[in-house]
Coordinates of C-alpha atoms in Angstrom, one line a residue:
M18 CA 0.2 0.0 -0.1
Q19 CA 2.8 2.2 1.0
I20 CA 4.4 1.8 -2.6
M21 CA 1.2 2.6 -4.4
D22 CA 1.2 5.6 -2.3
E23 CA 4.4 6.8 -3.3
V24 CA 3.8 6.0 -7.0
S25 CA 0.8 8.1 -6.8
E26 CA 2.6 11.0 -5.4
E27 CA 5.4 10.6 -8.1
L28 CA 2.7 10.8 -10.7
V29 CA 1.1 13.7 -9.0
R30 CA 4.6 15.6 -9.0
Q31 CA 4.6 14.9 -13.0
T32 CA 1.5 16.6 -13.5
K33 CA 3.0 19.9 -11.7
R34 CA 6.7 19.3 -12.8
G35 CA 8.2 21.9 -15.2
V36 CA 10.9 20.9 -17.9
L37 CA 13.8 23.1 -19.2
L38 CA 14.5 22.3 -22.8
V39 CA 17.7 24.0 -23.7
L40 CA 17.5 24.0 -27.8
S41 CA 20.9 24.6 -29.8
G42 CA 21.7 24.4 -33.2
P43 CA 24.0 25.9 -36.2
S44 CA 22.8 28.9 -38.0
G45 CA 20.0 28.5 -40.6
V46 CA 18.6 25.0 -38.8
G47 CA 15.5 26.7 -37.8
K48 CA 15.8 27.2 -34.0
D49 CA 13.8 30.2 -33.9
T50 CA 10.8 28.8 -36.1
V51 CA 10.7 25.6 -34.3
M52 CA 10.5 27.3 -31.0
L53 CA 7.7 29.6 -32.0
Q54 CA 5.8 26.9 -33.5
L55 CA 6.2 24.7 -30.1
M56 CA 4.8 27.5 -27.8
D57 CA 2.3 28.2 -30.2
K58 CA 0.9 24.6 -30.2
Y59 CA 1.8 24.0 -26.7
P60 CA 0.6 27.2 -24.4
N61 CA 2.5 25.7 -21.1
M62 CA 5.9 26.5 -22.7
Q63 CA 7.6 29.8 -22.8
K64 CA 10.9 31.1 -23.8
L65 CA 13.8 32.0 -21.3
V66 CA 14.0 35.8 -21.4
T67 CA 17.6 36.7 -21.1
T68 CA 19.3 39.7 -19.6
N69 CA 20.9 42.3 -21.6
S70 CA 23.0 45.5 -20.7
R71 CA 22.7 47.5 -24.2
P72 CA 19.8 49.8 -24.6
K73 CA 16.3 48.9 -25.3
R74 CA 15.0 49.5 -28.8
K75 CA 11.8 51.5 -29.5
E76 CA 9.9 48.3 -30.3
E77 CA 11.2 46.0 -27.9
K78 CA 9.5 45.2 -24.5
D79 CA 11.3 44.9 -21.3
G80 CA 10.6 41.2 -19.5
Y81 CA 9.3 39.7 -23.0
D82 CA 12.5 40.5 -25.7
Y83 CA 15.2 40.8 -22.9
Y84 CA 15.3 42.0 -19.2
F85 CA 17.3 45.5 -19.7
V86 CA 20.0 46.4 -17.3
D87 CA 22.7 48.7 -17.5
R88 CA 26.6 47.8 -17.4
D89 CA 26.9 48.1 -13.9
E90 CA 23.7 46.3 -12.8
F91 CA 25.0 43.3 -15.1
E92 CA 28.6 43.5 -13.6
K93 CA 27.0 43.2 -10.3
L94 CA 25.1 40.3 -11.2
I95 CA 27.9 38.7 -12.6
A96 CA 29.6 39.2 -9.2
E97 CA 26.6 37.6 -7.5
E98 CA 26.7 34.5 -10.3
A99 CA 23.1 35.2 -10.9
F100 CA 24.2 33.7 -14.6
F101 CA 24.5 30.0 -15.8
E102 CA 26.4 32.0 -18.5
W103 CA 27.0 35.2 -19.9
V104 CA 28.9 36.7 -22.9
E105 CA 29.6 40.1 -24.0
Y106 CA 29.1 40.9 -27.6
R107 CA 29.7 44.3 -29.3
G108 CA 30.2 45.9 -26.0
H109 CA 27.2 44.7 -24.5
Y110 CA 26.6 41.6 -21.8
R111 CA 23.7 39.3 -22.2
G112 CA 23.1 36.1 -20.2
G113 CA 20.6 33.8 -18.7
Q114 CA 19.7 34.4 -15.1
K115 CA 19.2 31.1 -12.9
K116 CA 16.3 32.9 -11.0
H117 CA 14.3 33.3 -14.2
V118 CA 14.6 29.7 -14.9
A119 CA 13.9 28.6 -11.5
E120 CA 10.6 30.7 -11.3
A121 CA 8.9 29.5 -14.4
L122 CA 9.6 25.9 -13.5
E123 CA 8.2 26.2 -10.1
S124 CA 5.0 27.7 -11.4
G125 CA 4.7 24.3 -13.6
K126 CA 5.8 26.1 -16.9
D127 CA 8.3 24.3 -19.4
V128 CA 10.8 26.8 -20.4
I129 CA 12.7 27.0 -23.8
W130 CA 16.3 28.3 -23.4
R131 CA 17.8 28.7 -26.9
I132 CA 21.5 29.1 -26.8
D133 CA 24.5 28.9 -29.1
V134 CA 26.2 25.4 -29.3
R135 CA 29.5 26.9 -28.1
G136 CA 27.9 27.4 -24.5
V137 CA 26.6 24.2 -23.6
K138 CA 29.7 22.5 -22.9
N139 CA 30.2 25.2 -20.0
I140 CA 26.8 25.1 -18.6
R141 CA 25.5 21.3 -19.0
E142 CA 26.9 20.0 -15.7
K143 CA 25.7 23.2 -13.7
V144 CA 22.1 23.3 -15.5
K145 CA 21.7 19.5 -14.8
E146 CA 22.9 19.8 -11.1
M147 CA 20.4 22.5 -10.4
F148 CA 17.5 21.4 -12.7
P149 CA 17.6 17.4 -12.8
H150 CA 14.5 17.7 -15.1
S151 CA 16.2 19.6 -17.7
V152 CA 17.2 18.0 -21.5
F153 CA 20.0 19.3 -24.0
V154 CA 18.6 18.9 -27.7
L155 CA 20.6 19.7 -30.8
L156 CA 18.6 20.7 -33.8
A157 CA 20.5 19.6 -37.2
V158 CA 20.0 18.6 -40.5
G159 CA 21.2 15.4 -42.3
D160 CA 23.1 17.5 -45.2
L161 CA 24.9 20.8 -44.8
E162 CA 24.0 21.8 -48.3
T163 CA 20.5 22.2 -46.8
L164 CA 21.6 24.8 -44.5
R165 CA 23.8 26.5 -47.4
Q166 CA 20.6 27.0 -49.2
R167 CA 18.6 28.3 -46.5
M168 CA 21.4 30.8 -45.8
L169 CA 21.3 31.7 -49.4
D170 CA 17.6 32.3 -49.4
R171 CA 18.1 34.6 -46.5
E172 CA 20.2 36.9 -48.6
S173 CA 22.0 38.1 -45.5
E174 CA 25.7 37.1 -46.0
S175 CA 28.1 37.7 -48.3
T176 CA 30.0 34.7 -50.3
Q177 CA 33.0 34.7 -47.7
D178 CA 30.7 34.9 -44.8
L179 CA 28.3 32.3 -46.1
E180 CA 31.5 29.9 -46.2
W181 CA 32.5 30.7 -42.7
S182 CA 28.8 30.1 -41.5
V183 CA 28.7 26.6 -43.5
D184 CA 32.0 25.4 -41.6
M185 CA 30.8 26.7 -38.5
A186 CA 27.8 24.7 -39.0
A187 CA 29.7 21.4 -39.6
W188 CA 31.7 22.2 -36.5
E189 CA 29.0 22.6 -34.5
Q190 CA 26.9 19.7 -35.7
R191 CA 29.9 17.6 -34.6
Q192 CA 29.4 18.7 -31.0
W193 CA 26.4 16.3 -31.0
H194 CA 27.8 14.2 -28.1
D195 CA 27.2 17.3 -25.6
F196 CA 23.4 16.7 -26.0
D197 CA 20.9 14.3 -24.9
Y198 CA 19.0 14.1 -28.2
V199 CA 19.7 15.0 -31.7
V200 CA 16.5 16.1 -33.7
A201 CA 16.5 16.5 -37.4
N202 CA 14.8 19.5 -39.0
E203 CA 14.7 18.9 -42.5
D204 CA 12.8 20.9 -45.1
G205 CA 8.9 20.3 -45.0
D206 CA 9.1 18.2 -41.7
I207 CA 8.5 21.2 -39.1
E208 CA 5.4 19.6 -37.6
K209 CA 7.5 16.3 -37.1
T210 CA 10.1 18.3 -35.7
V211 CA 7.9 20.0 -33.3
D212 CA 6.0 16.8 -32.4
N213 CA 9.6 15.1 -31.5
L214 CA 10.5 17.8 -29.5
A215 CA 7.4 17.7 -27.4
K216 CA 7.8 13.9 -26.8
I217 CA 11.2 14.2 -25.2
V218 CA 10.1 17.0 -23.1
E219 CA 7.1 14.4 -22.0
V220 CA 9.8 12.0 -21.4
T221 CA 11.8 14.3 -19.4
R222 CA 9.0 15.1 -17.5
M223 CA 8.5 11.2 -16.3
K224 CA 12.2 10.8 -14.9
V225 CA 12.1 9.7 -11.5
G226 CA 14.0 12.3 -9.4

């Protein structure tokens, strides 16, 4: 009887348990599109709003696009070890705060955190320790020519930059061993990609611990 009570308690915990989905992948793989469709299909999912020290643009909303703070405040947060990771880019800091993940998960929300492949190795152990029900997923394609064509279609890069981006994408996909899952996002299969990610989240939610 006691065993059944414990199992029942675990099943109840599962219904209230938020999952942290750390999503990464090379440029052109479709991370933003997949993330938006995932949140649209599953309203319990929300993106992790990261913190940024640059000035807010007119069209941006504080707390939705980023949490905007000045440089001094960001450096104070660094000293307090408030971030899982942070980077300085073009003179401004940006990073994901631990408390923002914790607050969302404690409310039962699932959180999607989109980060660069290069940052995964540095934060994976810390994230897993703090949030056992977290999962790292690499979004990938089977053929780099698919990525090249997507980048060409965007018309946002010079030929030299394009070749650099393709080489970087090849390197990023070779880091697959830093992730729990690798999910394909091939052309025309975005619904399948979204469904696969949703299944991974549910499997992670049911992990005992």
